[in-house]
Amino acid sequence: MNKIEFAAELERLLRDLPDEERKRSVDFYSEMIDDRMEDGESEEAAVAGLGSPRSVADGIMENAAGSISRRRKIDPWMIVLAVMASPIWLPILVSAAAVVLSLFVSVWSVILSFAAAAIGIAAGAVGGAAVSAVMFVTQPFADAVFILGCSIMLAGVAIFGVYASERLIVLSAKGTARLFKWSVSAAGAAGRRRV
């Protein structure tokens, strides 16, 4: 077996390891073969001196499994400590979640109130136009023109308000989506760090 065949077989046997660790192991044994060849051994003898790819892979996997199991082991005292401290950290956690939720609801309430006000102003503009149409027949001309002018002004404010509300809602929805994605990724990263 030559160096390339040994490296390919070793890489195949280490397919369960993370890519970085697998590449590091294959590179390490390839360098060992190169070092033996520089010392005067033939390629086949250098490969045979390492043992079979299966025995090398078994040794690497055993070491990797030991380090993985050591990392994932949870100290029972930490669990006991977490349970005993839960009367302190659980209310703080719930309070923090309630504050974040109330801020979220408050921001959306202001935005939706602004939209409702814009729609109300638009309804006032339409109502004012209808009243001014009746006033042209029943009231003095100046009063009807004044009401019509106020209705047109309200229509302009309503157009601005509806446009601004639409932009605020879109921006807030995008911001909420980004915040949600960030919080999910942050929680996932924190969970991966603990394992």
Tab-separated table of C-alpha atoms in Angstrom:
chain	number	residue	atom	x	y	z
A	1	MET	CA	0.000	0.000	0.000
A	2	ASN	CA	1.376	3.405	-0.923
A	3	LYS	CA	0.943	6.757	0.808
A	4	ILE	CA	-2.022	7.928	-1.321
A	5	GLU	CA	-3.951	4.677	-0.792
A	6	PHE	CA	-3.230	4.792	2.957
A	7	ALA	CA	-4.416	8.418	3.221
A	8	ALA	CA	-7.579	7.721	1.186
A	9	GLU	CA	-8.464	4.670	3.287
A	10	LEU	CA	-7.743	6.526	6.535
A	11	GLU	CA	-9.920	9.445	5.434
A	12	ARG	CA	-12.746	7.036	4.546
A	13	LEU	CA	-12.514	5.351	7.956
A	14	LEU	CA	-12.550	8.730	9.753
A	15	ARG	CA	-15.672	10.015	7.955
A	16	ASP	CA	-17.565	10.303	11.277
A	17	LEU	CA	-15.120	12.922	12.590
A	18	PRO	CA	-15.546	16.645	11.909
A	19	ASP	CA	-13.859	17.743	8.660
A	20	GLU	CA	-11.157	19.778	10.386
A	21	GLU	CA	-10.142	16.977	12.758
A	22	ARG	CA	-10.209	14.373	9.969
A	23	LYS	CA	-7.979	16.533	7.725
A	24	ARG	CA	-5.573	17.193	10.596
A	25	SER	CA	-5.244	13.456	11.337
A	26	VAL	CA	-4.703	12.474	7.689
A	27	ASP	CA	-2.123	15.253	7.255
A	28	PHE	CA	-0.307	14.136	10.419
A	29	TYR	CA	0.061	10.539	9.204
A	30	SER	CA	1.012	11.679	5.685
A	31	GLU	CA	3.826	13.741	7.204
A	32	MET	CA	4.933	10.735	9.266
A	33	ILE	CA	5.213	8.696	6.077
A	34	ASP	CA	7.173	11.515	4.413
A	35	ASP	CA	9.545	11.708	7.401
A	36	ARG	CA	10.197	7.944	7.274
A	37	MET	CA	10.835	8.154	3.547
A	38	GLU	CA	13.336	10.985	4.125
A	39	ASP	CA	15.113	8.734	6.624
A	40	GLY	CA	15.677	6.185	3.844
A	41	GLU	CA	12.702	3.810	4.090
A	42	SER	CA	10.754	2.894	0.996
A	43	GLU	CA	7.201	4.184	0.668
A	44	GLU	CA	5.673	0.729	1.250
A	45	ALA	CA	7.872	0.122	4.308
A	46	ALA	CA	7.010	3.547	5.756
A	47	VAL	CA	3.287	2.855	5.315
A	48	ALA	CA	3.598	-0.663	6.744
A	49	GLY	CA	5.475	0.718	9.762
A	50	LEU	CA	2.406	2.738	10.779
A	51	GLY	CA	0.141	-0.308	10.797
A	52	SER	CA	-3.092	-0.816	8.936
A	53	PRO	CA	-5.370	2.159	8.249
A	54	ARG	CA	-8.025	0.390	10.340
A	55	SER	CA	-5.808	0.222	13.460
A	56	VAL	CA	-4.699	3.847	13.030
A	57	ALA	CA	-8.331	4.961	12.546
A	58	ASP	CA	-9.456	2.980	15.602
A	59	GLY	CA	-6.840	4.733	17.734
A	60	ILE	CA	-7.854	8.160	16.440
A	61	MET	CA	-11.566	7.449	16.953
A	62	GLU	CA	-10.918	6.175	20.481
A	63	ASN	CA	-9.083	9.378	21.408
A	64	ALA	CA	-11.771	11.517	19.766
A	65	ALA	CA	-14.565	9.632	21.550
A	66	GLY	CA	-12.806	10.151	24.884
A	67	SER	CA	-12.510	13.885	24.359
A	68	ILE	CA	-16.125	14.160	23.165
A	69	SER	CA	-17.445	12.207	26.161
A	70	ARG	CA	-15.350	14.351	28.528
A	71	ARG	CA	-16.781	17.527	27.026
A	72	ARG	CA	-20.384	16.349	27.263
A	73	LYS	CA	-20.206	15.060	30.804
A	74	ILE	CA	-22.332	17.174	33.143
A	75	ASP	CA	-21.291	17.436	36.752
A	76	PRO	CA	-24.157	16.244	39.011
A	77	TRP	CA	-23.328	18.994	41.504
A	78	MET	CA	-23.979	21.610	38.838
A	79	ILE	CA	-27.457	20.154	38.340
A	80	VAL	CA	-28.094	20.211	42.098
A	81	LEU	CA	-26.823	23.792	42.277
A	82	ALA	CA	-29.057	24.864	39.375
A	83	VAL	CA	-32.114	23.302	41.021
A	84	MET	CA	-31.316	24.829	44.410
A	85	ALA	CA	-30.762	28.277	42.881
A	86	SER	CA	-33.926	28.134	40.767
A	87	PRO	CA	-35.964	30.202	43.279
A	88	ILE	CA	-33.548	33.043	42.482
A	89	TRP	CA	-32.813	32.730	38.764
A	90	LEU	CA	-36.241	31.543	37.582
A	91	PRO	CA	-38.166	34.683	38.709
A	92	ILE	CA	-35.403	36.891	37.284
A	93	LEU	CA	-35.606	35.035	33.969
A	94	VAL	CA	-39.407	35.310	33.867
A	95	SER	CA	-39.230	39.013	34.767
A	96	ALA	CA	-36.682	39.697	32.033
A	97	ALA	CA	-38.857	37.878	29.502
A	98	ALA	CA	-41.896	39.900	30.633
A	99	VAL	CA	-39.977	43.180	30.246
A	100	VAL	CA	-38.855	42.247	26.733
A	101	LEU	CA	-42.398	41.198	25.801
A	102	SER	CA	-43.885	44.417	27.210
A	103	LEU	CA	-41.380	46.523	25.242
A	104	PHE	CA	-42.293	44.597	22.105
A	105	VAL	CA	-46.030	45.105	22.704
A	106	SER	CA	-45.516	48.801	23.514
A	107	VAL	CA	-43.603	49.491	20.303
A	108	TRP	CA	-46.186	47.717	18.175
A	109	SER	CA	-49.032	49.480	20.042
A	110	VAL	CA	-47.578	52.900	19.212
A	111	ILE	CA	-47.125	51.951	15.561
A	112	LEU	CA	-50.633	50.512	15.221
A	113	SER	CA	-52.109	53.517	17.064
A	114	PHE	CA	-50.404	55.799	14.551
A	115	ALA	CA	-51.935	53.749	11.720
A	116	ALA	CA	-55.382	53.876	13.350
A	117	ALA	CA	-55.090	57.662	13.743
A	118	ALA	CA	-54.180	58.004	10.055
A	119	ILE	CA	-57.209	55.935	9.064
A	120	GLY	CA	-59.402	58.014	11.391
A	121	ILE	CA	-58.127	61.235	9.800
A	122	ALA	CA	-58.880	59.787	6.351
A	123	ALA	CA	-62.417	58.954	7.493
A	124	GLY	CA	-62.749	62.510	8.831
A	125	ALA	CA	-61.665	63.886	5.448
A	126	VAL	CA	-64.281	61.819	3.621
A	127	GLY	CA	-66.949	62.793	6.151
A	128	GLY	CA	-65.971	66.469	5.910
A	129	ALA	CA	-66.240	66.352	2.118
A	130	ALA	CA	-69.720	64.827	2.383
A	131	VAL	CA	-70.793	67.461	4.928
A	132	SER	CA	-69.425	70.287	2.770
A	133	ALA	CA	-71.430	68.973	-0.202
A	134	VAL	CA	-74.600	69.235	1.872
A	135	MET	CA	-73.522	72.636	3.238
A	136	PHE	CA	-73.227	74.092	-0.278
A	137	VAL	CA	-76.991	73.683	-0.523
A	138	THR	CA	-78.099	74.489	3.020
A	139	GLN	CA	-75.474	76.853	4.516
A	140	PRO	CA	-73.650	79.992	3.441
A	141	PHE	CA	-71.087	79.479	0.676
A	142	ALA	CA	-68.097	80.562	2.845
A	143	ASP	CA	-68.865	77.954	5.512
A	144	ALA	CA	-69.096	75.194	2.912
A	145	VAL	CA	-65.797	76.244	1.304
A	146	PHE	CA	-64.123	76.338	4.734
A	147	ILE	CA	-65.308	72.784	5.551
A	148	LEU	CA	-64.225	71.593	2.093
A	149	GLY	CA	-60.766	73.158	2.604
A	150	CYS	CA	-60.433	71.474	5.997
A	151	SER	CA	-61.425	68.164	4.390
A	152	ILE	CA	-58.776	68.551	1.693
A	153	MET	CA	-56.178	69.391	4.343
A	154	LEU	CA	-57.208	66.313	6.364
A	155	ALA	CA	-56.953	64.205	3.210
A	156	GLY	CA	-53.351	65.377	2.733
A	157	VAL	CA	-52.496	64.604	6.346
A	158	ALA	CA	-54.197	61.208	5.989
A	159	ILE	CA	-52.193	60.364	2.864
A	160	PHE	CA	-48.967	61.232	4.672
A	161	GLY	CA	-50.076	59.310	7.792
A	162	VAL	CA	-51.080	56.173	5.897
A	163	TYR	CA	-47.802	56.180	3.938
A	164	ALA	CA	-45.752	56.737	7.107
A	165	SER	CA	-47.715	54.019	8.929
A	166	GLU	CA	-47.114	51.565	6.110
A	167	ARG	CA	-43.366	52.268	6.152
A	168	LEU	CA	-43.226	51.977	9.964
A	169	ILE	CA	-45.081	48.663	9.907
A	170	VAL	CA	-42.774	47.231	7.218
A	171	LEU	CA	-39.622	48.398	9.022
A	172	SER	CA	-40.884	47.125	12.371
A	173	ALA	CA	-41.810	43.747	10.879
A	174	LYS	CA	-38.313	43.417	9.370
A	175	GLY	CA	-36.736	44.482	12.657
A	176	THR	CA	-38.858	42.002	14.581
A	177	ALA	CA	-37.867	39.202	12.196
A	178	ARG	CA	-34.170	40.091	12.532
A	179	LEU	CA	-34.446	40.263	16.322
A	180	PHE	CA	-36.183	36.887	16.410
A	181	LYS	CA	-33.537	35.279	14.164
A	182	TRP	CA	-30.764	36.816	16.263
A	183	SER	CA	-32.278	35.602	19.541
A	184	VAL	CA	-32.772	32.078	18.167
A	185	SER	CA	-29.186	31.932	16.879
A	186	ALA	CA	-27.833	33.376	20.147
A	187	ALA	CA	-29.780	30.824	22.179
A	188	GLY	CA	-28.541	28.037	19.908
A	189	ALA	CA	-24.939	29.216	20.210
A	190	ALA	CA	-25.238	29.371	23.996
A	191	GLY	CA	-26.656	25.853	24.033
A	192	ARG	CA	-23.839	24.534	21.835
A	193	ARG	CA	-21.225	26.141	24.112
A	194	ARG	CA	-22.622	24.334	27.152
A	195	VAL	CA	-22.522	20.881	25.503
